[in-house]
Short mmCIF file of C-alpha atoms in Angstrom, two decimals:
data_model
loop_
_atom_site.label_atom_id
_atom_site.label_comp_id
_atom_site.label_asym_id
_atom_site.label_seq_id
_atom_site.Cartn_x
_atom_site.Cartn_y
_atom_site.Cartn_z
CA MET A 1 172.84 17.59 81.25
CA HIS A 2 175.91 15.95 79.75
CA GLN A 3 178.90 17.97 78.63
CA LEU A 4 181.75 17.10 76.31
CA PRO A 5 185.11 16.69 78.08
CA PRO A 6 187.48 19.70 77.77
CA GLY A 7 188.84 20.03 74.23
CA TYR A 8 186.25 17.65 72.73
CA LYS A 9 184.03 18.89 69.91
CA LEU A 10 180.98 17.71 68.01
CA ARG A 11 181.07 18.61 64.31
CA ARG A 12 180.29 17.30 60.83
CA VAL A 13 182.62 14.64 59.48
CA ASN A 14 185.24 15.63 56.90
CA SER A 15 187.92 14.02 54.74
CA SER A 16 190.65 14.36 57.41
CA ASP A 17 188.64 12.05 59.72
CA PHE A 18 189.27 9.04 57.47
CA ASP A 19 191.61 7.00 59.70
CA ALA A 20 189.83 7.74 62.96
CA VAL A 21 186.33 7.17 61.58
CA ILE A 22 187.25 3.80 60.06
CA LYS A 23 188.83 2.75 63.37
CA THR A 24 185.80 3.92 65.36
CA LEU A 25 183.33 2.16 63.06
CA GLN A 26 185.23 -1.12 63.53
CA VAL A 27 183.75 -1.22 67.05
CA LEU A 28 180.39 -1.73 65.37
CA THR A 29 180.94 -4.18 62.55
CA THR A 30 183.10 -5.07 59.55
CA VAL A 31 184.23 -1.97 57.69
CA GLY A 32 186.28 -3.85 55.11
CA ASP A 33 188.22 -2.32 52.28
CA VAL A 34 187.52 1.42 52.36
CA SER A 35 190.40 3.60 51.08
CA GLN A 36 190.75 7.35 51.61
CA ALA A 37 189.51 7.82 48.02
CA LYS A 38 186.43 5.65 48.62
CA PHE A 39 185.76 7.44 51.92
CA ASP A 40 185.94 10.82 50.15
CA GLU A 41 183.62 9.55 47.42
CA ILE A 42 181.04 8.51 50.02
CA LEU A 43 181.27 11.87 51.83
CA GLU A 44 180.89 13.60 48.46
CA TYR A 45 177.79 11.52 47.63
CA TRP A 46 176.31 12.30 51.04
CA GLU A 47 177.04 16.01 50.60
CA GLN A 48 175.43 16.10 47.15
CA THR A 49 172.33 14.17 48.18
CA ARG A 50 170.11 17.06 49.13
CA ILE A 51 166.58 17.57 50.30
CA THR A 52 164.63 20.82 50.09
CA ILE A 53 163.26 21.84 53.46
CA LYS A 54 161.42 25.15 53.78
CA GLY A 55 163.10 26.39 50.61
CA ASN A 56 166.63 25.39 51.68
CA GLN A 57 168.62 22.57 50.11
CA VAL A 58 170.13 20.66 53.01
CA PRO A 59 172.04 17.35 53.05
CA ALA A 60 169.88 14.26 53.45
CA TYR A 61 172.83 12.42 55.05
CA ASN A 62 174.23 13.99 58.17
CA MET A 63 177.24 12.28 59.71
CA PHE A 64 178.70 13.88 62.79
CA VAL A 65 181.79 13.02 64.81
CA ILE A 66 182.90 13.82 68.32
CA THR A 67 186.60 14.64 68.31
CA ASP A 68 188.95 14.47 71.29
CA ASP A 69 191.43 17.15 72.37
CA ALA A 70 193.77 16.05 69.53
CA ASP A 71 190.94 16.47 66.94
CA ARG A 72 190.71 12.69 66.53
CA ALA A 73 187.19 11.37 65.80
CA VAL A 74 186.27 9.05 68.68
CA ALA A 75 182.51 8.80 68.20
CA THR A 76 180.35 8.76 65.08
CA GLY A 77 176.68 8.94 64.21
CA THR A 78 174.54 9.64 61.16
CA VAL A 79 170.98 10.78 60.64
CA LEU A 80 169.49 10.22 57.19
CA ILE A 81 166.43 12.32 56.37
CA GLU A 82 163.72 10.42 54.47
CA LYS A 83 160.94 12.18 52.55
CA LYS A 84 157.57 10.41 52.78
CA ILE A 85 154.07 10.88 51.36
CA ILE A 86 152.33 10.08 54.64
CA HIS A 87 152.03 12.66 57.42
CA CYS A 88 151.51 15.49 54.89
CA GLY A 89 154.66 14.65 52.93
CA GLY A 90 156.49 14.31 56.24
CA LEU A 91 160.13 13.75 57.07
CA VAL A 92 161.57 10.91 59.15
CA GLY A 93 165.08 10.83 60.57
CA HIS A 94 166.90 7.48 60.49
CA ILE A 95 169.76 7.28 62.98
CA GLU A 96 172.47 4.91 61.77
CA ASP A 97 175.91 3.65 62.75
CA ILE A 98 176.40 5.06 66.22
CA ALA A 99 179.89 4.06 67.38
CA VAL A 100 182.13 5.10 70.24
CA SER A 101 185.82 4.09 70.46
CA ARG A 102 186.43 1.48 73.12
CA ASP A 103 188.91 3.69 74.98
CA GLN A 104 186.30 6.47 75.22
CA GLN A 105 183.47 4.63 76.91
CA GLY A 106 181.94 6.11 80.08
CA LYS A 107 182.08 9.72 78.92
CA SER A 108 178.47 9.77 77.66
CA LEU A 109 179.68 10.46 74.11
CA GLY A 110 177.08 8.09 72.65
CA ARG A 111 174.36 9.82 74.60
CA MET A 112 175.46 13.27 73.46
CA MET A 113 175.68 12.08 69.86
CA ILE A 114 172.13 10.64 69.99
CA GLU A 115 170.76 13.79 71.58
CA HIS A 116 172.46 15.92 68.93
CA LEU A 117 171.21 13.83 65.98
CA THR A 118 167.69 13.69 67.42
CA THR A 119 167.51 17.45 67.93
CA TYR A 120 169.10 18.05 64.53
CA ALA A 121 166.46 15.93 62.78
CA HIS A 122 163.54 17.45 64.67
CA ASP A 123 164.88 20.95 63.95
CA LEU A 124 164.78 20.07 60.23
CA GLY A 125 161.11 19.19 60.72
CA CYS A 126 161.15 15.40 61.15
CA TYR A 127 157.92 14.26 62.81
CA LYS A 128 159.80 11.28 64.21
CA VAL A 129 163.33 9.97 64.51
CA ILE A 130 163.86 6.21 64.51
CA LEU A 131 166.69 3.77 65.00
CA ASP A 132 167.21 0.05 65.36
CA CYS A 133 169.13 -1.43 68.26
CA SER A 134 169.81 -4.69 70.04
CA ASP A 135 167.77 -5.78 73.08
CA GLU A 136 170.70 -4.85 75.36
CA ASN A 137 170.66 -1.24 74.17
CA VAL A 138 166.94 -0.58 74.70
CA GLY A 139 167.57 0.85 78.20
CA PHE A 140 170.20 3.25 76.88
CA TYR A 141 167.88 4.59 74.18
CA LYS A 142 165.01 4.90 76.66
CA ARG A 143 167.26 7.15 78.74
CA CYS A 144 167.74 9.20 75.55
CA GLY A 145 163.97 9.70 75.31
CA TYR A 146 163.21 6.93 72.80
CA LEU A 147 160.34 4.45 73.09
CA LYS A 148 160.00 0.94 71.71
CA ALA A 149 158.07 1.21 68.46
CA GLY A 150 158.39 -2.14 66.74
CA VAL A 151 160.56 -4.99 65.60
CA GLU A 152 163.45 -4.69 63.13
CA MET A 153 163.38 -7.45 60.52
CA SER A 154 166.31 -8.12 58.22
CA HIS A 155 166.85 -10.05 54.97
CA ARG A 156 170.31 -11.10 53.82
CA LEU A 157 171.19 -13.24 50.85
CA MET B 1 155.00 -19.14 44.29
CA HIS B 2 152.44 -16.35 44.40
CA GLN B 3 151.00 -14.83 41.26
CA LEU B 4 149.24 -11.55 40.68
CA PRO B 5 145.52 -11.95 39.89
CA PRO B 6 144.63 -11.62 36.15
CA GLY B 7 145.00 -8.02 34.96
CA TYR B 8 147.03 -6.93 38.02
CA LYS B 9 150.45 -5.42 37.50
CA LEU B 10 153.42 -4.41 39.62
CA ARG B 11 155.13 -1.23 38.37
CA ARG B 12 156.76 1.99 39.55
CA VAL B 13 154.42 4.65 40.91
CA ASN B 14 153.56 7.61 38.69
CA SER B 15 151.62 10.87 38.89
CA SER B 16 148.34 9.28 37.73
CA ASP B 17 148.34 7.09 40.85
CA PHE B 18 147.71 10.08 43.12
CA ASP B 19 144.14 9.33 44.26
CA ALA B 20 144.59 5.59 44.62
CA VAL B 21 147.94 5.82 46.42
CA ILE B 22 146.64 8.33 48.97
CA LYS B 23 143.61 6.12 49.60
CA THR B 24 145.77 3.01 49.95
CA LEU B 25 148.22 4.70 52.34
CA GLN B 26 145.32 5.72 54.59
CA VAL B 27 145.12 2.05 55.62
CA LEU B 28 148.51 2.59 57.32
CA THR B 29 148.35 5.94 59.02
CA THR B 30 147.42 9.61 58.67
CA VAL B 31 148.23 10.90 55.20
CA GLY B 32 146.92 14.41 55.83
CA ASP B 33 146.90 17.26 53.37
CA VAL B 34 148.71 16.02 50.25
CA SER B 35 147.50 17.62 46.99
CA GLN B 36 148.23 16.33 43.48
CA ALA B 37 150.90 19.05 43.19
CA LYS B 38 152.56 18.02 46.46
CA PHE B 39 152.41 14.37 45.43
CA ASP B 40 154.09 15.20 42.11
CA GLU B 41 156.75 17.23 43.93
CA ILE B 42 157.56 14.24 46.18
CA LEU B 43 157.75 11.85 43.20
CA GLU B 44 160.01 14.36 41.45
CA TYR B 45 162.29 14.60 44.50
CA TRP B 46 162.43 10.81 44.71
CA GLU B 47 163.23 10.54 41.01
CA GLN B 48 166.02 13.12 41.23
CA THR B 49 167.62 11.62 44.33
CA ARG B 50 170.08 9.29 42.68
CA ILE B 51 172.79 6.93 43.76
CA THR B 52 175.63 5.69 41.57
CA ILE B 53 175.78 1.91 41.53
CA LYS B 54 178.31 0.17 39.30
CA GLY B 55 178.55 3.33 37.19
CA ASN B 56 174.80 3.76 36.77
CA GLN B 57 172.79 6.55 38.37
CA VAL B 58 169.70 4.89 39.80
CA PRO B 59 166.95 6.31 42.04
CA ALA B 60 167.59 5.98 45.77
CA TYR B 61 163.82 5.97 46.41
CA ASN B 62 161.89 3.20 44.71
CA MET B 63 158.13 3.22 45.21
CA PHE B 64 156.17 0.52 43.49
CA VAL B 65 152.45 -0.08 43.24
CA ILE B 66 150.37 -3.11 42.42
CA THR B 67 147.50 -2.06 40.19
CA ASP B 68 144.23 -3.93 39.70
CA ASP B 69 142.57 -4.75 36.36
CA ALA B 70 141.36 -1.13 36.13
CA ASP B 71 144.95 0.19 36.63
CA ARG B 72 144.03 1.42 40.12
CA ALA B 73 146.89 1.23 42.67
CA VAL B 74 145.75 -1.12 45.42
CA ALA B 75 149.05 -1.88 47.14
CA THR B 76 152.15 0.24 47.73
CA GLY B 77 155.69 -0.22 48.97
CA THR B 78 158.97 1.66 48.87
CA VAL B 79 162.59 0.66 49.20
CA LEU B 80 165.07 3.45 49.96
CA ILE B 81 168.72 2.66 49.21
CA GLU B 82 171.14 3.94 51.83
CA LYS B 83 174.89 4.35 51.18
CA LYS B 84 177.07 3.45 54.15
CA ILE B 85 180.79 3.47 55.00
CA ILE B 86 180.70 0.10 56.77
CA HIS B 87 180.68 -3.15 54.81
CA CYS B 88 183.09 -1.73 52.18
CA GLY B 89 180.92 1.30 51.49
CA GLY B 90 177.91 -1.01 51.40
CA LEU B 91 174.28 -0.43 50.51
CA VAL B 92 171.26 -1.14 52.73
CA GLY B 93 167.67 -1.23 51.52
CA HIS B 94 165.04 0.25 53.84
CA ILE B 95 161.54 -0.99 53.12
CA GLU B 96 158.91 1.59 54.05
CA ASP B 97 155.18 2.16 53.93
CA ILE B 98 153.83 -1.18 52.79
CA ALA B 99 150.06 -0.83 52.41
CA VAL B 100 147.34 -2.95 50.85
CA SER B 101 143.77 -1.67 50.30
CA ARG B 102 141.33 -3.24 52.72
CA ASP B 103 139.18 -4.65 49.89
CA GLN B 104 142.25 -6.44 48.41
CA GLN B 105 143.39 -8.46 51.40
CA GLY B 106 143.89 -12.20 50.99
CA LYS B 107 145.43 -11.99 47.53
CA SER B 108 149.05 -12.08 48.80
CA LEU B 109 149.66 -8.62 47.34
CA GLY B 110 151.67 -7.55 50.40
CA ARG B 111 153.80 -10.66 50.12
CA MET B 112 154.44 -10.13 46.40
CA MET B 113 155.32 -6.47 47.06
CA ILE B 114 157.81 -7.41 49.80
CA GLU B 115 159.39 -10.10 47.63
CA HIS B 116 159.71 -7.64 44.74
CA LEU B 117 161.28 -4.86 46.86
CA THR B 118 163.65 -7.31 48.55
CA THR B 119 164.86 -8.76 45.24
CA TYR B 120 165.07 -5.28 43.73
CA ALA B 121 167.33 -4.04 46.55
CA HIS B 122 169.55 -7.11 46.52
CA ASP B 123 169.87 -6.88 42.74
CA LEU B 124 171.16 -3.32 43.21
CA GLY B 125 173.80 -4.77 45.53
CA CYS B 126 172.32 -4.21 49.01
CA TYR B 127 174.02 -6.51 51.52
CA LYS B 128 170.86 -6.43 53.62
CA VAL B 129 167.29 -5.21 53.40
CA ILE B 130 165.60 -4.09 56.61
CA LEU B 131 162.16 -2.99 57.74
CA ASP B 132 160.35 -2.24 60.96
CA CYS B 133 157.06 -3.85 61.81
CA SER B 134 154.67 -4.47 64.68
CA ASP B 135 154.82 -7.64 66.79
CA GLU B 136 151.71 -8.94 64.99
CA ASN B 137 153.43 -8.77 61.61
CA VAL B 138 156.60 -10.66 62.55
CA GLY B 139 155.13 -13.97 61.35
CA PHE B 140 154.22 -12.49 57.98
CA TYR B 141 157.73 -11.15 57.41
CA LYS B 142 159.27 -14.43 58.54
CA ARG B 143 157.28 -16.14 55.79
CA CYS B 144 158.84 -13.58 53.42
CA GLY B 145 162.32 -14.74 54.47
CA TYR B 146 163.05 -12.04 57.04
CA LEU B 147 164.56 -12.64 60.48
CA LYS B 148 164.22 -10.63 63.68
CA ALA B 149 167.28 -8.40 63.88
CA GLY B 150 166.57 -5.89 66.62
CA VAL B 151 164.23 -3.43 68.24
CA GLU B 152 162.87 -0.29 66.57
CA MET B 153 163.06 2.73 68.86
CA SER B 154 161.25 5.98 68.04
CA HIS B 155 161.45 9.59 69.26
CA ARG B 156 158.64 12.06 68.70
CA LEU B 157 158.33 15.59 70.01
#
């Protein structure tokens, strides 16, 4: 089993994570012009977007961060819960935007984030949790218990 | 360009599509125990789950059906709009659960559904539209303008 380094925590994202989250996400892709106000607006939208599961209204968007011993977010990950008709009106978890700061590699933070999001989604009742990755990352996700399920196709204008 | 057969229409799903939608989705996978009441509850949840785009509150879930000349749903498809932090707080469209009744194959209904959902999502401002498919369907989605972007990984209990 993997364990967070001393002083590190895994928790839901909040407004005070703005700087560190933006910096961490830049490892992944272009973040672009996102101000503190825009960040807060997105977190507020995520918080308000609810899904009723077993009588409880829970957030459909679930972004978590791993913070270091200075409470700085150094890893991020989100699981979005989708409500379907198929599989008896089943739920599917979509894992999105997994990022780990470059100076924090080798501590298994990505692995712990994936395991947390996967368990979180299954605990909510998701019959499956899916994600898209590059060919190079297939081995990593297999070690996290994932199996190849298909091909991701993308359309951009 | 593809055209719907005479009398066929593409429109948003509604409660009266219950029987035909369930039957169409069975082409894809197990639908299981979904009553008219449960179906209506899901459509209601989808309708209420909104996202603010350019000041307008629009549904995040967008299920469309193609109906035949007897107004029977014979093809289905959904695009779910996800709000991200990356790409300037960008939007991504997730295409899900494309199904065409077995007795309606060869009429390009799947293709017209994909083109509609893709345009719909881009018109809302999505910087990309993604979907997962099997190896056999890659050629079909390439003809719809999609490119291979990655590998879908899945975790089931």
